[in-house]
Short mmCIF file of C-alpha atoms and ligand atoms in Angstrom, two decimals:
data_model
loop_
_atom_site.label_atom_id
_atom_site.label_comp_id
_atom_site.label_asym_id
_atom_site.label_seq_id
_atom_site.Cartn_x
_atom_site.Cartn_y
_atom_site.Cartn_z
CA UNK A 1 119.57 -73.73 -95.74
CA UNK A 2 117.35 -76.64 -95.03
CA UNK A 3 117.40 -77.18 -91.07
CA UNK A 4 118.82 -81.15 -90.79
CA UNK A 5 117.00 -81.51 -87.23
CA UNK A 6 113.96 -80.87 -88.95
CA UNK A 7 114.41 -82.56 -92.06
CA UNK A 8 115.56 -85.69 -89.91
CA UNK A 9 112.56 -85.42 -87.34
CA UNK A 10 110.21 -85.98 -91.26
CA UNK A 11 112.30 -88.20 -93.13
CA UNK A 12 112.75 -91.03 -90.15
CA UNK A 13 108.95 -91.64 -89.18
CA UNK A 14 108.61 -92.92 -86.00
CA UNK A 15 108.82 -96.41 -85.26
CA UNK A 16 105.06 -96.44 -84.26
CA UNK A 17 103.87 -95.35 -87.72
CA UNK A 18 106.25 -97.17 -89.69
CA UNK A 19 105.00 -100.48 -88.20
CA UNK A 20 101.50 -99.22 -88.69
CA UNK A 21 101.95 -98.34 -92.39
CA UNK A 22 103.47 -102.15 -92.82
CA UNK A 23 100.51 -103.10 -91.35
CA UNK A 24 98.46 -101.09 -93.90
CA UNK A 25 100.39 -102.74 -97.10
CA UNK A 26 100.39 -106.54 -95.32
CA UNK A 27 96.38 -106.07 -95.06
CA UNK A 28 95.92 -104.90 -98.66
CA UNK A 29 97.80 -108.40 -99.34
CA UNK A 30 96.26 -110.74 -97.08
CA UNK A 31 93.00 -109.12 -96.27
CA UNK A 32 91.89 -107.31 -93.02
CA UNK A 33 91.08 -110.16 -90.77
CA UNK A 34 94.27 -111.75 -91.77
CA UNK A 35 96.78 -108.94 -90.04
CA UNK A 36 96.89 -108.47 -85.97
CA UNK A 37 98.07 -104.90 -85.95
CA UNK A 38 98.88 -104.04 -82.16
CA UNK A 39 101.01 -100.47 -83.03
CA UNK A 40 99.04 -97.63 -82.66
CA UNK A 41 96.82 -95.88 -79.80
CA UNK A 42 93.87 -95.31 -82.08
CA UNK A 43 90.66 -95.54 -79.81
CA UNK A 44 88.55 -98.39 -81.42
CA UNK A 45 85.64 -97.03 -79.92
CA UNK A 46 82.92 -94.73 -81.53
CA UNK A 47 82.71 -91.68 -79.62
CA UNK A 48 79.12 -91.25 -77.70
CA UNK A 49 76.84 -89.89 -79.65
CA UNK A 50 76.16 -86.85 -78.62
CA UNK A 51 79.18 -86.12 -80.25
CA UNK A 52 78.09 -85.72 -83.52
CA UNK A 53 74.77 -85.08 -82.60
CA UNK A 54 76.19 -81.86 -80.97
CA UNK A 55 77.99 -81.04 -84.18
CA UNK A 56 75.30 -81.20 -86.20
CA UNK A 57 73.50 -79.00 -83.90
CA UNK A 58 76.38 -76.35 -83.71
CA UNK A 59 76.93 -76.30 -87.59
CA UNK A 60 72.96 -75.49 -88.06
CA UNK A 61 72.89 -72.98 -85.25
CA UNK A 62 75.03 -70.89 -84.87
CA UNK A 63 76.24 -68.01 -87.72
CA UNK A 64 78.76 -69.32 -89.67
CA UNK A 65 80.93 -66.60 -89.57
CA UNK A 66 81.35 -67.07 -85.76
CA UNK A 67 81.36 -70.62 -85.80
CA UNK A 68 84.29 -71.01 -88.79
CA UNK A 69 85.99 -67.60 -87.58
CA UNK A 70 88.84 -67.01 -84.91
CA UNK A 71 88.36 -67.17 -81.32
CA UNK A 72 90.28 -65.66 -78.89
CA UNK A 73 93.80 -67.12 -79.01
CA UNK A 74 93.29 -68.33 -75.46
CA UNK A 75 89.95 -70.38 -76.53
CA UNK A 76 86.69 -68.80 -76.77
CA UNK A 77 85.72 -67.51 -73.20
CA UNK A 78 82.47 -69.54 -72.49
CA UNK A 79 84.13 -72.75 -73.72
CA UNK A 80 86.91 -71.79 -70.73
CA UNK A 81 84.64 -71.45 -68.35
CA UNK A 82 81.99 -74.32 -69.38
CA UNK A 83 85.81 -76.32 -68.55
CA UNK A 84 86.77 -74.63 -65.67
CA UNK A 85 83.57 -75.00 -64.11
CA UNK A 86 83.70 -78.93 -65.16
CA UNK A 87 87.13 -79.08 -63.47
CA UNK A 88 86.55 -77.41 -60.46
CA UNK A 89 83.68 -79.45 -59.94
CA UNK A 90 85.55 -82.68 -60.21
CA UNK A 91 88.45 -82.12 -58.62
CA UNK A 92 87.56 -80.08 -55.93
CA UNK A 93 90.19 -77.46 -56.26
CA UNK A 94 88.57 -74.32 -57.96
CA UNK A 95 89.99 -73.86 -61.36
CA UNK A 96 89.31 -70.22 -63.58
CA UNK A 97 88.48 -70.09 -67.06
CA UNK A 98 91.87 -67.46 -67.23
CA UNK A 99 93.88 -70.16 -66.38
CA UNK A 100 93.25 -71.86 -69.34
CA UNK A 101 94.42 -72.11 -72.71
CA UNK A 102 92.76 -74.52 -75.22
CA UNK A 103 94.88 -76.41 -77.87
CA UNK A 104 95.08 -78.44 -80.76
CA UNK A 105 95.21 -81.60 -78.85
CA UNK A 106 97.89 -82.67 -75.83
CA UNK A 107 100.67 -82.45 -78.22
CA UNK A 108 100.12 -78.87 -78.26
CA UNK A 109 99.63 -78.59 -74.74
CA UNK A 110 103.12 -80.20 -74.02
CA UNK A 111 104.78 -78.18 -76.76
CA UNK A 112 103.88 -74.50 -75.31
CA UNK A 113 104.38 -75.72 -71.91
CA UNK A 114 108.00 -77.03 -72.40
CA UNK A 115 108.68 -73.77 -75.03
CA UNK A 116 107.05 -71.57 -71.98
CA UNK A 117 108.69 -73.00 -68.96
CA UNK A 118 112.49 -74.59 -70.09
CA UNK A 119 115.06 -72.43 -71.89
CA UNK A 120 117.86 -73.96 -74.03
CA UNK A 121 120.04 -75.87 -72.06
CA UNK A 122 118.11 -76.89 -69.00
CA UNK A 123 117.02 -80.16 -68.44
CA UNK A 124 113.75 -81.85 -68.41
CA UNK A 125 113.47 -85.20 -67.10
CA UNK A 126 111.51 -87.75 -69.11
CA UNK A 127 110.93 -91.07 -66.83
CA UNK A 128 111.60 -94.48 -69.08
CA UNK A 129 109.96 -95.96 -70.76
CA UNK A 130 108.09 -92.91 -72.05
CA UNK A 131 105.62 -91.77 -75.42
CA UNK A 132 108.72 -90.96 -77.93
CA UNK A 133 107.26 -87.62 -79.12
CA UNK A 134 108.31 -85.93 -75.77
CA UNK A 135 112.21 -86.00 -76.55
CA UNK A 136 111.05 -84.23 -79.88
CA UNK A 137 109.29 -81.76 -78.14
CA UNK A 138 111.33 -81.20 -75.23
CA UNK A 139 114.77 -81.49 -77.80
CA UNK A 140 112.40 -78.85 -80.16
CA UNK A 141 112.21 -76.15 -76.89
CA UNK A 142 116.07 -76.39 -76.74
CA UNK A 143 116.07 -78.09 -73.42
CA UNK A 144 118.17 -81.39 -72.58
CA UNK A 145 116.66 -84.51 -71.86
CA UNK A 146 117.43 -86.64 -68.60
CA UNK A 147 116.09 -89.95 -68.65
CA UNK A 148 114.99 -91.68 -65.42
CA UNK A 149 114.10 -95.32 -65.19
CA UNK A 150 110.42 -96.30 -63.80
CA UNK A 151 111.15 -99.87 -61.29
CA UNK A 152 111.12 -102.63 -63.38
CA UNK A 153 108.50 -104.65 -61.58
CA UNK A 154 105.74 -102.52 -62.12
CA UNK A 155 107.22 -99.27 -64.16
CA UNK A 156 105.83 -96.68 -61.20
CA UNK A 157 108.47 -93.92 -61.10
CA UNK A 158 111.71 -94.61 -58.99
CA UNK A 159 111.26 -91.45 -56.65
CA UNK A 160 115.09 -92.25 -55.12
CA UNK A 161 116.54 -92.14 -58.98
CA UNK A 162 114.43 -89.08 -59.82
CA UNK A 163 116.02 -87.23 -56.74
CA UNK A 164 119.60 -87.90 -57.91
CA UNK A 165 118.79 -86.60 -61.24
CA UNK A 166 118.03 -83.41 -60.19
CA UNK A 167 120.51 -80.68 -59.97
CA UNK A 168 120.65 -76.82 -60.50
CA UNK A 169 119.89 -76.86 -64.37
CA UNK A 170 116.68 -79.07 -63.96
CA UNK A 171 113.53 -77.12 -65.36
CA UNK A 172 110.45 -79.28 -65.64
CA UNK A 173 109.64 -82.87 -65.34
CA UNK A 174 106.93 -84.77 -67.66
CA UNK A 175 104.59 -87.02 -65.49
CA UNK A 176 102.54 -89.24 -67.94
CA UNK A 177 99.34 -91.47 -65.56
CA UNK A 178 98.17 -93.63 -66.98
CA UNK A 179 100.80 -93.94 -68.81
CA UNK A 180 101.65 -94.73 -72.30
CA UNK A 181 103.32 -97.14 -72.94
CA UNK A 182 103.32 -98.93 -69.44
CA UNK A 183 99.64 -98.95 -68.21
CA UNK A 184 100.96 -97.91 -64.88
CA UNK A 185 98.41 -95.70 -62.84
CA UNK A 186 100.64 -93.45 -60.58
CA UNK A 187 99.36 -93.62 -56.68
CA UNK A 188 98.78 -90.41 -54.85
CA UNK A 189 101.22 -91.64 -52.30
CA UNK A 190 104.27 -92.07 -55.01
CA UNK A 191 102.71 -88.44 -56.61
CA UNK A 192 103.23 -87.42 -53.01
CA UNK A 193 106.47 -88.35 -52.46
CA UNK A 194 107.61 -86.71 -55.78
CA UNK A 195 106.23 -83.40 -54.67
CA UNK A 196 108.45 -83.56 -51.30
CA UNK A 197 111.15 -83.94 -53.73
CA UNK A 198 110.54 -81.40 -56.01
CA UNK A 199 109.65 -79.16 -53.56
CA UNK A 200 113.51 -79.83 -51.29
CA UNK A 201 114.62 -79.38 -54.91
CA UNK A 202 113.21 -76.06 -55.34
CA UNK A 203 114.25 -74.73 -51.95
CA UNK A 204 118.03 -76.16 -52.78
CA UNK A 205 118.62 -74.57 -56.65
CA UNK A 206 116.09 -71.56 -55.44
CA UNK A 207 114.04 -71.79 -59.17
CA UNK A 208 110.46 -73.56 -59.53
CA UNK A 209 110.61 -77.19 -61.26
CA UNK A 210 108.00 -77.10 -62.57
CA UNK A 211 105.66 -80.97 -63.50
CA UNK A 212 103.89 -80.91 -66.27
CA UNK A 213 101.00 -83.74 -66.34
CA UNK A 214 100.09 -85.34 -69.75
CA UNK A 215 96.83 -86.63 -68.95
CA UNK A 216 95.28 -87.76 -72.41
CA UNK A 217 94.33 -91.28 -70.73
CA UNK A 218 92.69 -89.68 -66.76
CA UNK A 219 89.48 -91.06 -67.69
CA UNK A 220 91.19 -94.82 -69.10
CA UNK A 221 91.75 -96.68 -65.25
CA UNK A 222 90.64 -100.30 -64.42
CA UNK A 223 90.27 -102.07 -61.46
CA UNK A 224 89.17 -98.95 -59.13
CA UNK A 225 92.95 -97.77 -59.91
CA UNK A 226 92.25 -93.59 -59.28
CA UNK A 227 94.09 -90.87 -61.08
CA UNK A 228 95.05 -88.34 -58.45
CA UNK A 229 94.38 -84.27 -59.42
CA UNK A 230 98.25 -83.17 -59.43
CA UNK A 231 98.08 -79.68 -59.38
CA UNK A 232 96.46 -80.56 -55.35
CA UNK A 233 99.46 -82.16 -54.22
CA UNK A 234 102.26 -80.04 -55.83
CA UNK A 235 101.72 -76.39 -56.59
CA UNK A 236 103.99 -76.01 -59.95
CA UNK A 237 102.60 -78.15 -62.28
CA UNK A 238 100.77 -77.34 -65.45
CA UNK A 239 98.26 -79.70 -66.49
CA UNK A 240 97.88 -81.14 -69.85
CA UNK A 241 94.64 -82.52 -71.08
CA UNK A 242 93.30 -83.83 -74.29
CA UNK A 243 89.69 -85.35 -75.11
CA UNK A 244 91.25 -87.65 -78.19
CA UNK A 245 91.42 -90.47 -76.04
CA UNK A 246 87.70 -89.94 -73.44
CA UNK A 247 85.67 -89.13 -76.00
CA UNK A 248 87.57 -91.31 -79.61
CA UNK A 249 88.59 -87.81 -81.47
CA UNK A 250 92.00 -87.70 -81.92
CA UNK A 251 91.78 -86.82 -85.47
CA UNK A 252 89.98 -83.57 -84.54
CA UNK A 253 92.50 -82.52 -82.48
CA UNK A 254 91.33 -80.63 -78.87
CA UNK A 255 92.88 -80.29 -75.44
CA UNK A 256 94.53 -77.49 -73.56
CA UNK A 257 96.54 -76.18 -70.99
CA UNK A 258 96.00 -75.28 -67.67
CA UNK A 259 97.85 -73.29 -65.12
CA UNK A 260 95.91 -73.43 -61.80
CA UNK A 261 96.15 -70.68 -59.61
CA UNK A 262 98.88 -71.77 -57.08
CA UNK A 263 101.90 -71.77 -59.37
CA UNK A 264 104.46 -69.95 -59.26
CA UNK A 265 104.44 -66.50 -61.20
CA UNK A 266 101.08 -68.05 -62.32
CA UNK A 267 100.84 -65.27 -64.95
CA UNK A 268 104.04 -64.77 -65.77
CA UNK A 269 103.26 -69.10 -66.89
CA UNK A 270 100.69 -67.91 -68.61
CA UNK A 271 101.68 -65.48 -70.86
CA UNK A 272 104.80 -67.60 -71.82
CA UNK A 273 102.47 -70.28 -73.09
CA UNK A 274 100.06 -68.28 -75.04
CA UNK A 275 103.34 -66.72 -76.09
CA UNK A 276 104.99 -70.14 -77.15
CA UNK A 277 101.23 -70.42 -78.80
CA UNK A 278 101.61 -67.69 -80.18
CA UNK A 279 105.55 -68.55 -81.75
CA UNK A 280 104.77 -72.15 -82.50
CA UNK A 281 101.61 -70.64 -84.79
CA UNK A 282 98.79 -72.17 -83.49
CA UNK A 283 96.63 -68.93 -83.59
CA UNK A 284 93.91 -70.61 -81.20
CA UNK A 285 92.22 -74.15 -81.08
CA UNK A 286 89.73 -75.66 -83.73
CA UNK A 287 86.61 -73.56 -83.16
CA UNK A 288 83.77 -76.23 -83.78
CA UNK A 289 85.72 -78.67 -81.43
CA UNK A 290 85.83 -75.59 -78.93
CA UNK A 291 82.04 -74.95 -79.15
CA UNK A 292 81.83 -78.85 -78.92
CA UNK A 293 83.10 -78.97 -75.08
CA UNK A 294 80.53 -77.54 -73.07
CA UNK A 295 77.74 -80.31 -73.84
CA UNK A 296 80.16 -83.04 -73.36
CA UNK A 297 82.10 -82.66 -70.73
CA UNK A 298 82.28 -85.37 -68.23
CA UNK A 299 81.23 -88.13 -71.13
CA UNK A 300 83.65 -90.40 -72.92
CA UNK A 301 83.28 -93.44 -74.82
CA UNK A 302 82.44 -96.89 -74.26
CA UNK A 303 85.70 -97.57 -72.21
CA UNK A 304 84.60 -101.48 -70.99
CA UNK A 305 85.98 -102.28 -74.46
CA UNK A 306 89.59 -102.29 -73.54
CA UNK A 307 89.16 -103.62 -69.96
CA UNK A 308 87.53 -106.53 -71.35
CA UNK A 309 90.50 -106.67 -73.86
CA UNK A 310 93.27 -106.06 -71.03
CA UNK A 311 91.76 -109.04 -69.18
CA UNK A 312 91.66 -110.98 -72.64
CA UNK A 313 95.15 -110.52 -73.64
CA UNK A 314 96.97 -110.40 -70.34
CA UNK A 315 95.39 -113.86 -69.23
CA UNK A 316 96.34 -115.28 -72.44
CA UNK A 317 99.64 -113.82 -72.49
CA UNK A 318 100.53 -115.01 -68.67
CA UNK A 319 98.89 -118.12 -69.67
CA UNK A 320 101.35 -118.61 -73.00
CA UNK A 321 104.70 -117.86 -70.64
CA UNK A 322 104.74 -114.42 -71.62
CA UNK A 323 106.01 -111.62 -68.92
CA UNK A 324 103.90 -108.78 -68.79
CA UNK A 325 103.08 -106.56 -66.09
CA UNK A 326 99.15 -106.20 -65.59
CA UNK A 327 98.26 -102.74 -66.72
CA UNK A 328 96.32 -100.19 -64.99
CA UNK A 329 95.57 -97.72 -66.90
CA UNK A 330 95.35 -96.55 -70.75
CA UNK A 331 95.04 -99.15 -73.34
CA UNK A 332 99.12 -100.17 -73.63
CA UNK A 333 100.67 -103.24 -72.47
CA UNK A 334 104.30 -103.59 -71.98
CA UNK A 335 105.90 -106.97 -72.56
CA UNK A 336 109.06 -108.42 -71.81
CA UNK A 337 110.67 -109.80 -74.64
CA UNK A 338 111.72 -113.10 -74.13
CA UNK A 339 115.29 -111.94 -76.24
CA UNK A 340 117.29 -108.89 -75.05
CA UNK A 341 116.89 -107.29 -78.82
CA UNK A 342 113.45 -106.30 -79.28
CA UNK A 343 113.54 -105.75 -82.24
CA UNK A 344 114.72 -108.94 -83.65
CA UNK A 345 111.60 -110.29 -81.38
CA UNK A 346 109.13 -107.46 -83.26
CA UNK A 347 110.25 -108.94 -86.94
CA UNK A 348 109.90 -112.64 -85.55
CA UNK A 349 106.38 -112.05 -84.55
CA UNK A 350 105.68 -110.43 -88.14
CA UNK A 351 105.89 -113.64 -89.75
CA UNK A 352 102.90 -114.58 -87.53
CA UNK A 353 101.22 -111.49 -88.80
CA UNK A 354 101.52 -109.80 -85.20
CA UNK A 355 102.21 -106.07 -85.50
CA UNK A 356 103.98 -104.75 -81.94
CA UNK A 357 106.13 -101.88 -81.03
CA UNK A 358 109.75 -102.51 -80.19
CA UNK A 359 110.60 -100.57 -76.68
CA UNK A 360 113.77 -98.97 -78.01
CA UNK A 361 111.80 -95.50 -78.99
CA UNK A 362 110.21 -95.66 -76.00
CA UNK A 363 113.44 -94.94 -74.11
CA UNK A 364 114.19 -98.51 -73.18
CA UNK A 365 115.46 -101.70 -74.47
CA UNK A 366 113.96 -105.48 -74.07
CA UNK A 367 110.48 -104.81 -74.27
CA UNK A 368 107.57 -104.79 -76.78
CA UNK A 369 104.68 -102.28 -76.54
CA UNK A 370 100.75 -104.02 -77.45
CA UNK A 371 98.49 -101.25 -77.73
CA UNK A 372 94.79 -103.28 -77.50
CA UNK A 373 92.64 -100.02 -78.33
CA UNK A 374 91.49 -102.87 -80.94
CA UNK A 375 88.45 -104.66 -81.95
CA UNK A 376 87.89 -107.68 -79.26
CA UNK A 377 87.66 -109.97 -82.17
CA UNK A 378 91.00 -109.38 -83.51
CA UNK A 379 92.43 -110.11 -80.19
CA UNK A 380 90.50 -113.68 -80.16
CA UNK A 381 91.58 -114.37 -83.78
CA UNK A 382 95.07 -113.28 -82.95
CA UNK A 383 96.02 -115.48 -79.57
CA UNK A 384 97.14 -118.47 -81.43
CA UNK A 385 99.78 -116.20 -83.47
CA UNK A 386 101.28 -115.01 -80.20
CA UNK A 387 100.91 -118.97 -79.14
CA UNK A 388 103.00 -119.88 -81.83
CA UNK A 389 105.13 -116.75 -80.99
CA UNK A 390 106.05 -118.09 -77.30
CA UNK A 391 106.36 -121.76 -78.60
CA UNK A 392 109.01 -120.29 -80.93
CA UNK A 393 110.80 -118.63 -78.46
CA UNK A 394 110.97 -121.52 -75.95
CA UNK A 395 108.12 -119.96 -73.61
CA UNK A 396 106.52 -122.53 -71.29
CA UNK A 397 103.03 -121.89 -70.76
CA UNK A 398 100.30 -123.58 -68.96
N1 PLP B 1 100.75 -87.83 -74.62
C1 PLP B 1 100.69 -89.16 -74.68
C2 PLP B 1 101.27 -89.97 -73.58
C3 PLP B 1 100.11 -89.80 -75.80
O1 PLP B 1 100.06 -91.13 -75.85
C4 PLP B 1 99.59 -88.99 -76.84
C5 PLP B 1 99.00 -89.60 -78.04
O2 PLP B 1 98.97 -90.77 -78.24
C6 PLP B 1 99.67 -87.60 -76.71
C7 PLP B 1 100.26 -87.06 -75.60
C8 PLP B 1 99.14 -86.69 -77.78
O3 PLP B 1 97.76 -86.68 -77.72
P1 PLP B 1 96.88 -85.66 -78.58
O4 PLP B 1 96.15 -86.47 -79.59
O5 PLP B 1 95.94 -85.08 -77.61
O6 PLP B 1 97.77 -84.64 -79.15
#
């Protein structure tokens, strides 16, 4: 029998994508320059070059057979340590090529960690607004989801709320800085804070919690905002990474996993994710994005691009009567919408030809998400659209 979860999960495409594909269709009718499509985190950066010229290279020198074969399931070993030796040296906590496992991008990360560490049941908190595909994931390991609230004002987590959602079933909780679809840049104070909590927690229900860190934006921060190393300030969290966003490949699909050495029943961790690995059928990460790592680490793309477009749009949008709070981090804005249904407000703006992301998926309601990992240009082109957005909705501006 077909499983309806599943065939649900393909048949209603997320919100994100749908808007994107209308986007696709409206620009085949009115031409690309015509269309201000805000929905989807796409870097709209080229990656650095040594990115492909480090492909090239590869793909002419090394033997094929290695190069298109298998590696180990836990990533090849010098690409693990080429990483952990790149971690260690800028975080200052020393991190092991065995506590590493490389996968097909964050998604993959977060989908053996929450198969390795929850069983069906327990809870994993999500804190709102939040990137939609974790209730697939964490729904798709069987767990429950518990949403938390970020403060309005500047959507940094609500430590108080997160301590009352905790109880004896709790298994994990997903920390996303920067965060998508917020901007917010969590402070090592508030990162602090949550450790106390988890760690009273702990001690109370006597079972790790464990925090897992989606960190696809670390290297996306403005303003001298820093992105603290969590793993340094709480000892059960599993860290996951992905270079789609630092270096503009997240068609190629490469991250991974790590479990540093002060967790809990470290390898016991482990093994369950190369075992949810394993289950899920990932086999092991793309090898040529693997062998890829080691002479790029540390690089990442132009990333000026989308502070110069955060400045752009927020001033404009402030300036139009629009409520948005300035974001830190990533390349996501979250605006208020001036109605309480966002949606309504996301069709309204399509008849300017303005493409944004209605909060609801996002775990929230009365909000629109602008992702500006676009070209500047568009942005320029696209300000008197949103004028006559606000002007439409009553919006006084300057
Ligand atoms: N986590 C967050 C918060 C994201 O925004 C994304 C992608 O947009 C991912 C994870 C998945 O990233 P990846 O391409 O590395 O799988």
């Amino acid at each position: 029998m077909i499983n309806e979860r599943m065939r649900d999960l393909g048949r209603r495409r997320s919100a994100i994508r749908d808007i994107f594909e209308y986007g696709l269709l409206r620009k085949r009718e009115l031409g690309e320059e015509a269309v201000y499509d805000f929905s989807l985190g796409n870097p709209s950066v080229p990656p650095p070059e040594a990115v492909n010229r480090e492909l090239l290279r590869i793909i002419e020198e090394l033997p094929s057979v290695t190069l298109h074969g298998y590696t180990s399931a836990a990533g090849d070993l010098s690409v693990r340590e080429a990483v952990a030796g790149y971690l260690s040296k800028t975080h200052g906590m020393e991190v092991f090529a065995n506590e590493l496992y490389m996968t097909v991008g964050a998604a993959a990360a977060l989908t053996c960690a929450l198969n390795a560490l929850v069983q069906r049941g327990e809870e994993v908190i999500l804190l709102s607004p939040y990137f939609p595909e974790y209730r697939v994931f964490a729904e798709g390991a069987g767990a429950s989801v518990v949403e938390v609230e970020c403060r309005k004002n500047d959507f940094h987590p609500d430590t108080s709320a997160i301590k009352k959602a905790i109880n004896e079933k709790t298994a994990a909780i997903i920390v996303n800085s920067p965060n998508n679809p917020t901007g917010a840049v969590y402070t090592e104070a508030e990162l602090s804070e949550l450790s106390e909590i988890l760690l009273d927690a702990q001690k109370e229900y006597g079972h790790p919690i464990y925090l897992i860190a989606d960190e696809p934006y670390r290297e996306l921060v403005f303003g001298g905002a820093r992105v603290p190393f969590i793993p340094r300030l709480y000892h059960n969290t599993v860290v996951c990474y992905s270079f789609s966003k630092s270096l503009s490949i997240p068609g190629e699909r490469i991250g991974f996993a790590l479990v540093p050495k002060n967790v809990t029943n470290r390898t016991d961790v482990y093994n369950a994710i190369a075992g949810a690995g394993r289950s899920l059928g990932y086999v092991c990460a793309p090898s040529l994005l693997q062998r890829l790592l080691p002479a790029v680490l540390g690089m990442t793309s132009e990333l000026s691009v989308y502070d110069e477009n955060r400045r752009l749009l927020f001033s404009a949008l402030s300036k139009m009567g629009f409520s948005v709070v300035p974001p830190e981090g990533a390349f996501y804005m979250f605006l208020r919408s001036p109605i309480e249904n966002a949606a309504e407000f996301c069709l309204a703006a399509r008849k300017y030809e303005l493409l944004l992301v209605p909060s609801d998926s996002f775990g929230v309601s009365g909000y629109v998400r602008i992702s500006y990992c676009v070209d500047t240009e568009m942005i320029k082109r696209s300000l008197p659209a949103f004028g006559a957005l606000a002007k439409e909705f009553g919006l006084n501006g300057d």
